[in-house]
Coordinates of C-alpha atoms in Angstrom, one line a residue:
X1 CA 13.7 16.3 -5.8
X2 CA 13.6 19.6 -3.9
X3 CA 16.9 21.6 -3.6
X4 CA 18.8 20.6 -0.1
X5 CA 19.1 23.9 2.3
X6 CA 23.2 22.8 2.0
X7 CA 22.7 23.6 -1.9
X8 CA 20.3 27.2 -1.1
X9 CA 23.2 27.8 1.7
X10 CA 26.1 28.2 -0.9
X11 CA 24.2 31.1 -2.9
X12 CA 24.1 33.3 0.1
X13 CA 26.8 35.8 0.0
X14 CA 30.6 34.4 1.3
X15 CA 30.1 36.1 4.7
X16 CA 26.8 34.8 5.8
X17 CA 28.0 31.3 3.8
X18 CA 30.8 31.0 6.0
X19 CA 30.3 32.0 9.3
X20 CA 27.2 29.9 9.2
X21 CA 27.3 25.7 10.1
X22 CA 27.2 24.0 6.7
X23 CA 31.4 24.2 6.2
X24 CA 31.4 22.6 9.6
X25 CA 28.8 20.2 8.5
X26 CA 30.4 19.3 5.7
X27 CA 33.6 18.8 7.1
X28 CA 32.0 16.3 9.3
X29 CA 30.1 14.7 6.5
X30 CA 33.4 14.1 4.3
X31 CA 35.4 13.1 7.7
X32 CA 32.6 10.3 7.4
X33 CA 32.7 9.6 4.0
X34 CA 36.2 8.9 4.0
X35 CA 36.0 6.3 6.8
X36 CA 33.1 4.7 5.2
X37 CA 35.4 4.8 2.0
X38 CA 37.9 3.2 3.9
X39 CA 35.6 0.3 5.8
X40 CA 33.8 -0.5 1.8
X41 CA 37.2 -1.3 0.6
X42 CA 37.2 -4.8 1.8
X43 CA 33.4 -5.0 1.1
X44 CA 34.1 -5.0 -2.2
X45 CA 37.3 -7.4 -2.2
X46 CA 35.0 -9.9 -0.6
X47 CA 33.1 -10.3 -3.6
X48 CA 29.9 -10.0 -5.4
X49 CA 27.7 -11.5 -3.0
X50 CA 27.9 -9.2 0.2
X51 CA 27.2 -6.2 -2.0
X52 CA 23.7 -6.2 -2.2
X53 CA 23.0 -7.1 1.3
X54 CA 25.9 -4.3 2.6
X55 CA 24.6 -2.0 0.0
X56 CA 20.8 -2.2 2.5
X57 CA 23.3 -1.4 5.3
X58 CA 24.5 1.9 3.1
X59 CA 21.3 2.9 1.3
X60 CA 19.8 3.0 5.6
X61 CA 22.8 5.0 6.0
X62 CA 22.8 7.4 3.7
X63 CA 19.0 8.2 4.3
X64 CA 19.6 9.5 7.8
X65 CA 23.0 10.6 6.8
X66 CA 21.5 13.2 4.2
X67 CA 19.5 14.8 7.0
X68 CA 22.6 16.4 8.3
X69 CA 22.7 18.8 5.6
X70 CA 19.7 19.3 5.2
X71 CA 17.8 17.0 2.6
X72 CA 14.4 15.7 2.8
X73 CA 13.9 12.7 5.1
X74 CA 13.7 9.7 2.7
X75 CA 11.3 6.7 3.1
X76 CA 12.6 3.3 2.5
X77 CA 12.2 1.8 -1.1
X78 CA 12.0 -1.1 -0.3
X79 CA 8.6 -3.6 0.0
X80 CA 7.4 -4.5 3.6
X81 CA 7.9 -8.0 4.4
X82 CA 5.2 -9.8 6.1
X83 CA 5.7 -12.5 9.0
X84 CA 5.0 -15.1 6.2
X85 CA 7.2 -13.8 4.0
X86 CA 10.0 -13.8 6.2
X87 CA 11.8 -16.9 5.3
X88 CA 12.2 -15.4 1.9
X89 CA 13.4 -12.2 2.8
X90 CA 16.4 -12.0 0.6
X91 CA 15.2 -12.9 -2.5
X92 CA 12.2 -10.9 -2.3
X93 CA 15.2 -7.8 -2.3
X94 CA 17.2 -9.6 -4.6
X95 CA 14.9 -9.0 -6.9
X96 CA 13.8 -5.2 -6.5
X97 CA 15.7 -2.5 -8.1
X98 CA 16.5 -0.6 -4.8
X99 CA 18.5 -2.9 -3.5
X100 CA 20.8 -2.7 -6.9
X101 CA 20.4 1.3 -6.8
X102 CA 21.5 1.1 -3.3
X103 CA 24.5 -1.1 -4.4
X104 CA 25.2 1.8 -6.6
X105 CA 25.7 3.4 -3.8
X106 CA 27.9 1.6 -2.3
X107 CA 30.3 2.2 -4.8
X108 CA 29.5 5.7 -5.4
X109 CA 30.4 5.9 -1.5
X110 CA 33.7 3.4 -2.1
X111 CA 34.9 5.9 -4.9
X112 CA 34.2 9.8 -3.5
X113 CA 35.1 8.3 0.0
X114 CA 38.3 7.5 -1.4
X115 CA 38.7 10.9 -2.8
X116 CA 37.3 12.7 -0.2
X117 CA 40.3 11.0 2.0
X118 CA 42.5 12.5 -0.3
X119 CA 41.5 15.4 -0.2
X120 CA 41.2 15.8 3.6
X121 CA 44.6 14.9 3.6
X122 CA 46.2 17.4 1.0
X123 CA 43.9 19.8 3.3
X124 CA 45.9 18.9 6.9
X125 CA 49.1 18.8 5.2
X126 CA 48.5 22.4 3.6
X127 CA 47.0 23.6 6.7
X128 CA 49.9 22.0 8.9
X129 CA 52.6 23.5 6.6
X130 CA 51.2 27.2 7.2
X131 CA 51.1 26.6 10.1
X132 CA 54.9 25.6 10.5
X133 CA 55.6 28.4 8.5
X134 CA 54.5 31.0 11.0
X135 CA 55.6 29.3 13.8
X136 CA 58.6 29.5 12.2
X137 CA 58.9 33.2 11.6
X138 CA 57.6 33.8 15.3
X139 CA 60.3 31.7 16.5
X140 CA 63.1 33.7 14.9
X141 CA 64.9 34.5 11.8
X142 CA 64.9 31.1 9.7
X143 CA 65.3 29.7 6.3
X144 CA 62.6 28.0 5.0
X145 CA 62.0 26.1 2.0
X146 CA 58.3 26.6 0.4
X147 CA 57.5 24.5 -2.9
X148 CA 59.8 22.8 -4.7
X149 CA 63.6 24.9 -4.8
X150 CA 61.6 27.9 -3.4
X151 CA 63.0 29.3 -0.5
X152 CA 63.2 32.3 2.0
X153 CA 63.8 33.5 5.4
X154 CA 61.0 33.9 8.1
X155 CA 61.4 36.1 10.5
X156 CA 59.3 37.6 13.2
X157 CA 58.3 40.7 10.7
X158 CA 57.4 39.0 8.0
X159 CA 55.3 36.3 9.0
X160 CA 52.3 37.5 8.8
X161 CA 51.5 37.4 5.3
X162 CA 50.5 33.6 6.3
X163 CA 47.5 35.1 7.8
X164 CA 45.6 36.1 4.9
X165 CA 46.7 33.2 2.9
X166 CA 45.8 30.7 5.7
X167 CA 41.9 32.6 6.0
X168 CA 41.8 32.4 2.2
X169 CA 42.3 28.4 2.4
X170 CA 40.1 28.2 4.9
X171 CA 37.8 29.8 2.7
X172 CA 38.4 27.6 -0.6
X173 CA 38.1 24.7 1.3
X174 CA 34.9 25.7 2.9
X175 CA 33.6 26.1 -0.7
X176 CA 35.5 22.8 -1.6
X177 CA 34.7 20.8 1.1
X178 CA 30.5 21.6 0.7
X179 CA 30.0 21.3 -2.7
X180 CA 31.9 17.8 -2.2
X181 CA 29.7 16.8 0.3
X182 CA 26.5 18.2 -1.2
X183 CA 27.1 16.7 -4.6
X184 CA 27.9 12.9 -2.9
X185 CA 24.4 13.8 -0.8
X186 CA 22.7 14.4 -3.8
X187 CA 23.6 11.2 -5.0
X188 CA 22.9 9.3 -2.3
X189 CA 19.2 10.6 -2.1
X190 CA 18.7 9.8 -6.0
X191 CA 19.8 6.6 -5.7
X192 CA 18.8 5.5 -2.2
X193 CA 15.3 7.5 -2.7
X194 CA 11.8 5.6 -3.5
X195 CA 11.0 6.0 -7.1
X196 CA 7.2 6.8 -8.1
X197 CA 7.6 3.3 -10.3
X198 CA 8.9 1.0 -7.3
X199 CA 5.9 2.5 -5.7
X200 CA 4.0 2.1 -8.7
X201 CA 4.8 -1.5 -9.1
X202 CA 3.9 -2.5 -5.6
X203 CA 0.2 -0.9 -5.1
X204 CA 0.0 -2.7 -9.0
X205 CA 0.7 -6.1 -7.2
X206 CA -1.1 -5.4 -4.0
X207 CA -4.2 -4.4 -6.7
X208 CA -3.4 -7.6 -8.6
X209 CA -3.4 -10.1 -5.5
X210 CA -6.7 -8.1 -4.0
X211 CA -8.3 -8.8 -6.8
X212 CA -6.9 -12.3 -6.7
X213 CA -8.6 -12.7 -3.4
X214 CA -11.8 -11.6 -4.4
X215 CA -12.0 -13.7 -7.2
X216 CA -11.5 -17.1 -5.6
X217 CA -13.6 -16.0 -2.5
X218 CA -16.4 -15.5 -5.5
X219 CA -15.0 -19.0 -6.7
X220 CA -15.5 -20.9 -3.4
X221 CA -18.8 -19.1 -2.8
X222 CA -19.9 -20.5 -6.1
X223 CA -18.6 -24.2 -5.5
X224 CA -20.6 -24.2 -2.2
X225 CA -23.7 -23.0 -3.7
X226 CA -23.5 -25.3 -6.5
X227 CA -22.6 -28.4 -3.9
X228 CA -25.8 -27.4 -1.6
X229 CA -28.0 -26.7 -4.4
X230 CA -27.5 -30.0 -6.5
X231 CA -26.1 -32.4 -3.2
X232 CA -28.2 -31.5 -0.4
X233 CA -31.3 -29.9 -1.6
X234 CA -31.6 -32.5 -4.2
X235 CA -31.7 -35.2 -0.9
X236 CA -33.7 -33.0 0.6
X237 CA -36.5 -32.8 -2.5
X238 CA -36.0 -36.8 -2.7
X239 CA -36.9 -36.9 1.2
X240 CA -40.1 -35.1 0.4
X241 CA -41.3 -37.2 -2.2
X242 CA -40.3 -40.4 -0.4
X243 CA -42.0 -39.5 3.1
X244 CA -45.4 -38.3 0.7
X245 CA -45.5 -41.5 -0.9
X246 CA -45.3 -43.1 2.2
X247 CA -48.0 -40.8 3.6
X248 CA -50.5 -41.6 0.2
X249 CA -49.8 -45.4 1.2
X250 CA -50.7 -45.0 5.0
X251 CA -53.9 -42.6 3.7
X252 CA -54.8 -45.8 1.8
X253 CA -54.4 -48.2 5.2
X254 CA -56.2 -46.1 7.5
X255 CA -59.2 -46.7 5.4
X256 CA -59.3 -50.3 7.0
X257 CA -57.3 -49.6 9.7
X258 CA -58.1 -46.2 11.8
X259 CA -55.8 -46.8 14.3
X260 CA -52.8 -45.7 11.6
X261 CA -54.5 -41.8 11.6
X262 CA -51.6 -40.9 14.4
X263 CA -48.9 -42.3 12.3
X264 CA -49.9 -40.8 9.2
X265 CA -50.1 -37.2 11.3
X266 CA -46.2 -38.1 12.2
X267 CA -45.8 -38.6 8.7
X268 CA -47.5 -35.7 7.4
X269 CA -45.7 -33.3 9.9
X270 CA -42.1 -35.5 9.4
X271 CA -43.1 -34.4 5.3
X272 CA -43.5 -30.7 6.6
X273 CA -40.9 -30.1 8.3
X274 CA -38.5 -31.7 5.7
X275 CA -40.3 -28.7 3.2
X276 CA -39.7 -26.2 5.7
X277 CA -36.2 -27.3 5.5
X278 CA -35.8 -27.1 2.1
X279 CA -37.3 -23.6 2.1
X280 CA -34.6 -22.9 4.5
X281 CA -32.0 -24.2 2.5
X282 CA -33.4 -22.6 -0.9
X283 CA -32.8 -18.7 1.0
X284 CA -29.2 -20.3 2.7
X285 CA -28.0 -20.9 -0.7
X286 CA -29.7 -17.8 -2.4
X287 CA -28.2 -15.9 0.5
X288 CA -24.6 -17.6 -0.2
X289 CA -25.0 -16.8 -4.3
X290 CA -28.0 -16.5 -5.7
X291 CA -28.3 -17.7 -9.0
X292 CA -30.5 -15.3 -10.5
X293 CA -27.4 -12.7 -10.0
X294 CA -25.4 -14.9 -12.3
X295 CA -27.6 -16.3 -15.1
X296 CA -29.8 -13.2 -15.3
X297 CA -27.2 -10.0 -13.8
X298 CA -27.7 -7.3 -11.1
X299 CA -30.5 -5.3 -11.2
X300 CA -32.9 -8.5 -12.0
X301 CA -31.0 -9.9 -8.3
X302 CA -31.8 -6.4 -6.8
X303 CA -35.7 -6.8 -8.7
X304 CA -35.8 -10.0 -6.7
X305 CA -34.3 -8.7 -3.7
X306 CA -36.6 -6.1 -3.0
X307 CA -39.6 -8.2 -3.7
X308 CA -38.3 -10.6 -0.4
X309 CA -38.2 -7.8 1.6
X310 CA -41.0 -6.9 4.2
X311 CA -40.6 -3.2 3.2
X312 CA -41.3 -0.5 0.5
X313 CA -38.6 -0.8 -1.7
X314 CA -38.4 1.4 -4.9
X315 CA -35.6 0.3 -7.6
X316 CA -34.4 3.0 -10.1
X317 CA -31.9 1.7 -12.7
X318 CA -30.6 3.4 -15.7
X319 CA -30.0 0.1 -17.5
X320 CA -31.9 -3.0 -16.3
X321 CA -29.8 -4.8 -19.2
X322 CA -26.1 -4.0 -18.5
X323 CA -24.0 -6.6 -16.9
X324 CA -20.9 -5.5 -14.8
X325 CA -18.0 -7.7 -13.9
X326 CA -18.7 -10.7 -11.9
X327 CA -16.9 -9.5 -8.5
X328 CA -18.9 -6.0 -9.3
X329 CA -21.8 -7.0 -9.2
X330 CA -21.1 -9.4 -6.2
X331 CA -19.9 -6.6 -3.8
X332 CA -23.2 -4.5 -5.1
X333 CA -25.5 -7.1 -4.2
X334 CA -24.3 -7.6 -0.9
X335 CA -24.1 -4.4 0.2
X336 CA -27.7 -4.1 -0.7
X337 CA -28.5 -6.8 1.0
X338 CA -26.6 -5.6 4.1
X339 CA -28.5 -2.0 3.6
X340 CA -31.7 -3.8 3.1
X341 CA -30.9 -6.1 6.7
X342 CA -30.0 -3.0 8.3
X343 CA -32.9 -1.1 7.7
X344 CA -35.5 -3.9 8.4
X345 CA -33.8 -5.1 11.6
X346 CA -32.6 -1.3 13.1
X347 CA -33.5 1.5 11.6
X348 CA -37.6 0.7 12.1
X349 CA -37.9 2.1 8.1
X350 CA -41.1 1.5 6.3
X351 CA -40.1 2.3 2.7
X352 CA -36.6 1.9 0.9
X353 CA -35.2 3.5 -2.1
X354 CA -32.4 1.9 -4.2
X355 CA -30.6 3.4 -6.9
X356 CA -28.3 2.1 -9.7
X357 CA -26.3 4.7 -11.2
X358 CA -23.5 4.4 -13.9
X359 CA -21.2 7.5 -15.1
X360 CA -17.8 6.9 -16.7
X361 CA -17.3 3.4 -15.9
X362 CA -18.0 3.7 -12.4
X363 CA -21.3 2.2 -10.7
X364 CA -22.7 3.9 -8.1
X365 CA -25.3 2.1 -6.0
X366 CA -27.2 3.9 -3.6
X367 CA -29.6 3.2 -0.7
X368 CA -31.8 5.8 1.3
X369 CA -34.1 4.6 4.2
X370 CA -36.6 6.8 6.1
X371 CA -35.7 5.4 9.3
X372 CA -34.3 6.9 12.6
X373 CA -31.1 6.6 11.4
X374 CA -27.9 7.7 14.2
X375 CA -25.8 4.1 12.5
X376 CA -22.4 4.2 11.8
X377 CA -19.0 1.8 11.9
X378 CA -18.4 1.0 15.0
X379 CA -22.1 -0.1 16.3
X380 CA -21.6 -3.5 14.4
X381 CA -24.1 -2.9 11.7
X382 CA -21.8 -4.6 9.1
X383 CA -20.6 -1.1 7.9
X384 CA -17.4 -1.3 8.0
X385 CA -17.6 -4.9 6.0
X386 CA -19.2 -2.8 3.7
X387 CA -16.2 -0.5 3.3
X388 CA -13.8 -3.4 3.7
X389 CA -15.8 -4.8 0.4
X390 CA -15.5 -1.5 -1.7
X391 CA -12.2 -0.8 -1.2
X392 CA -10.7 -4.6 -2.0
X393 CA -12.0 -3.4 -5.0
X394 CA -10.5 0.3 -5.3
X395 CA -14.3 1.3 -4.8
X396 CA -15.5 4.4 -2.3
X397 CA -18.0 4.0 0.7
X398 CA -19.9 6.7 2.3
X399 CA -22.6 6.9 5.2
X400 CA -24.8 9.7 5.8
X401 CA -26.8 8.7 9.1
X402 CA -28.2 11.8 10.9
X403 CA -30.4 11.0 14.5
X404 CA -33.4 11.4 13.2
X405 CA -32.7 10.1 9.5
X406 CA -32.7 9.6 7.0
X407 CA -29.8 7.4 6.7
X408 CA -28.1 7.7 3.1
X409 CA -25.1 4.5 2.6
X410 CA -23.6 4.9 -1.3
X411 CA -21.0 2.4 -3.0
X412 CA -19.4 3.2 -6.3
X413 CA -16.9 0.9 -8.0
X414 CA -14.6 1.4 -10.6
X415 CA -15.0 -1.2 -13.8
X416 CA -14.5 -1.8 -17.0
X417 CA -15.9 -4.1 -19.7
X418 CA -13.8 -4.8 -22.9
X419 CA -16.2 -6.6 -25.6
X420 CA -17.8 -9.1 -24.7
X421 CA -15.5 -10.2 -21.9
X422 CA -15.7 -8.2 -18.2
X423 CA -12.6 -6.9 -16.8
X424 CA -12.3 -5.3 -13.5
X425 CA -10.4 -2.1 -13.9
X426 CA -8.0 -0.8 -11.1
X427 CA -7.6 2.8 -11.2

């Protein structure tokens, strides 16, 4: 944590320290203290219960608080709630270390707001008694008993001795009243302050319930490939067979029977379309999750990808033979199938290159078209679906689009295999 200006402001010589704001400031700051000292008191007789929940109510505090002598504005600690999350508010806090840091420092505040009112007070009734003193000697001769059996007589030439010794409190407890005030700041901003590991431990859950995502998206693309694949196109394959052997039975009958020719061309067209169908249903369920990406791995699905396409497309791979993790080498696919889309339907390209590139457990999949290029994110090319897909998975997107083109659209995402079992890495 970087050194408050109230803490750089006490090394300055005593001149410059004193006739500057911070004793004020500090004054002020303990003046508050000791009220919120006072107000925590039966806080705490309450019972256990209220102190997390007031301690929110301090740690809020004491982050704007801090500001008034100068420490860094502090960002809450704590994890954003969502609408859906709201009903469970307080346990989600009860069960994060910031709200127990900030109970912390509710006590801290309970205790040096306590002393701080003591000392304010031994303060006003030193600074009151010199006070009386000289009035005292301005007023005439009088008798006047200092500390303890201590006496003496004040008169109007001998007074002003108090003078000196009232500037020199003032001094002390400018000094005193500071580094009181600074030390309870500093605290504060430790224990009210967002540590690196809350921070940590959140973007490692966010991580953990992206990936979670992912991973049953994959599972329910799956399920509905499988259901079409062995449900549907299965009835769909029966149909076929059935209407052919109906349309070999009516071949036979219109051998005695011309007038049957128009029924069999119904047939024969009925039999048609229901292929056609099929065919349709054969890319629909390629197109959800092709199998070939599973069984035989990426760049055998890319292989297969670029031989549907009505372009040039040129495949370079370092290692046909690697497999990546499953959601890996999802998000790869797709994204060459968007690129692939994109380029047929508006860039006007005529040739495609594709390249499949891995370096330190990162693959890097890039595709360069030789259209007329100009796309970008907002012109509904699927771009920024794109980006939305590489960075569920901590992966990078980039577009290089020039008028003219080429356009140039690169993922890479972070991975990592352990044995024989894939693991997606976040990093």
């Amino acid at each position: 944590m970087e050194n408050a200006r109230i803490w750089a402001a006490l090394t300055r010589s005593p001149w410059r320290f004193l006739s500057s704001r911070w004793p004020w400031v500090s004054l002020v700051y303990l003046v508050f203290s000791a009220l919120l000292g006072v107000l925590l008191i039966p806080v705490v007789v309450l019972g256990f219960l209220i102190l997390p929940l007031s301690g929110l109510v301090i740690g809020a505090i004491e982050r704007r608080r801090n500001r008034l002598l100068g420490f860094a504005a502090l960002d809450s600690p704590h994890a954003v709630v969502g609408e859906d999350e709201r009903p469970h508010w307080l346990s989600i806090r009860l069960t994060e270390a910031s709200t127990w840091r900030e109970t912390a420092a509710l006590l801290v505040d309970l205790v040096l707001g306590i002393i701080a009112l003591t000392v304010l007070f031994f303060e006003g009734v030193a600074l009151v008694a010199l006070g009386m003193i000289a009035y005292a000697g301005l007023t005439g001769p009088t008798r006047t008993q200092f500390f303890g059996d201590a006496e003496g007589t004040m008169t109007p030439g001998n007074w002003w001795p108090i003078i000196p010794l009232t500037l020199a409190l003032l001094c002390l407890l400018g000094y005193l009243n500071t580094i009181l005030a600074a030390a309870q700041a500093s605290l504060n901003s430790v224990l009210c302050a967002p540590r690196q590991r809350d921070i940590d431990r959140r973007v490692e859950r966010l991580t953990r319930s992206r990936a979670a995502l992912v991973e049953s998206f994959e599972v329910e693309r799956r399920r509905i490939e499988r259901d079409l694949h062995d449900g549907v196109q299965q009835e769909l394959i029966a149909l076929g067979a059935r209407l052919g052997m109906i349309s070999y039975e009516i071949e036979e009958l219109t051998a005695s029977n011309p007038q049957l020719r128009p029924l069999l061309a119904s047939v024969d067209s009925a039999q048609g379309q229901a292929e056609h169908a099929m065919a349709t249903l054969r890319n629909t369920v390629r197109g959800i999750h092709p199998s070939v990406l599973t069984d035989h791995g990426l760049s055998t699905a890319l292989q297969e990808l670029a031989e549907r396409t009505p372009l040039t497309v040129r495949l370079h791979r370092d290692d046909a033979t690697v497999r990546y993790p499953a959601a890996v080498e999802t998000n790869a696919y797709y994204f060459v199938s968007e690129a692939l889309n994109n380029a047929v339907k508006h860039a006007n390209a005529t040739t495609v290159e594709i390249r499949e590139h891995t370096d330190q457990g990162v693959l890097t999949i890039t595709v360069t078209d030789n259209g007329h290029g100009g796309a970008n994110e907002t012109n509904g090319l699927g771009i920024a679906g794109l980006r939305d897909r590489a960075e569920t998975l901590n992966g990078t997107l980039s577009l290089d689009s020039p008028e003219g083109g080429p356009t140039q659209i690169q993922m890479s995402l972070p991975y990592t295999v352990e044995g024989d079992a894939h693991a997606y890495s976040h990093r």
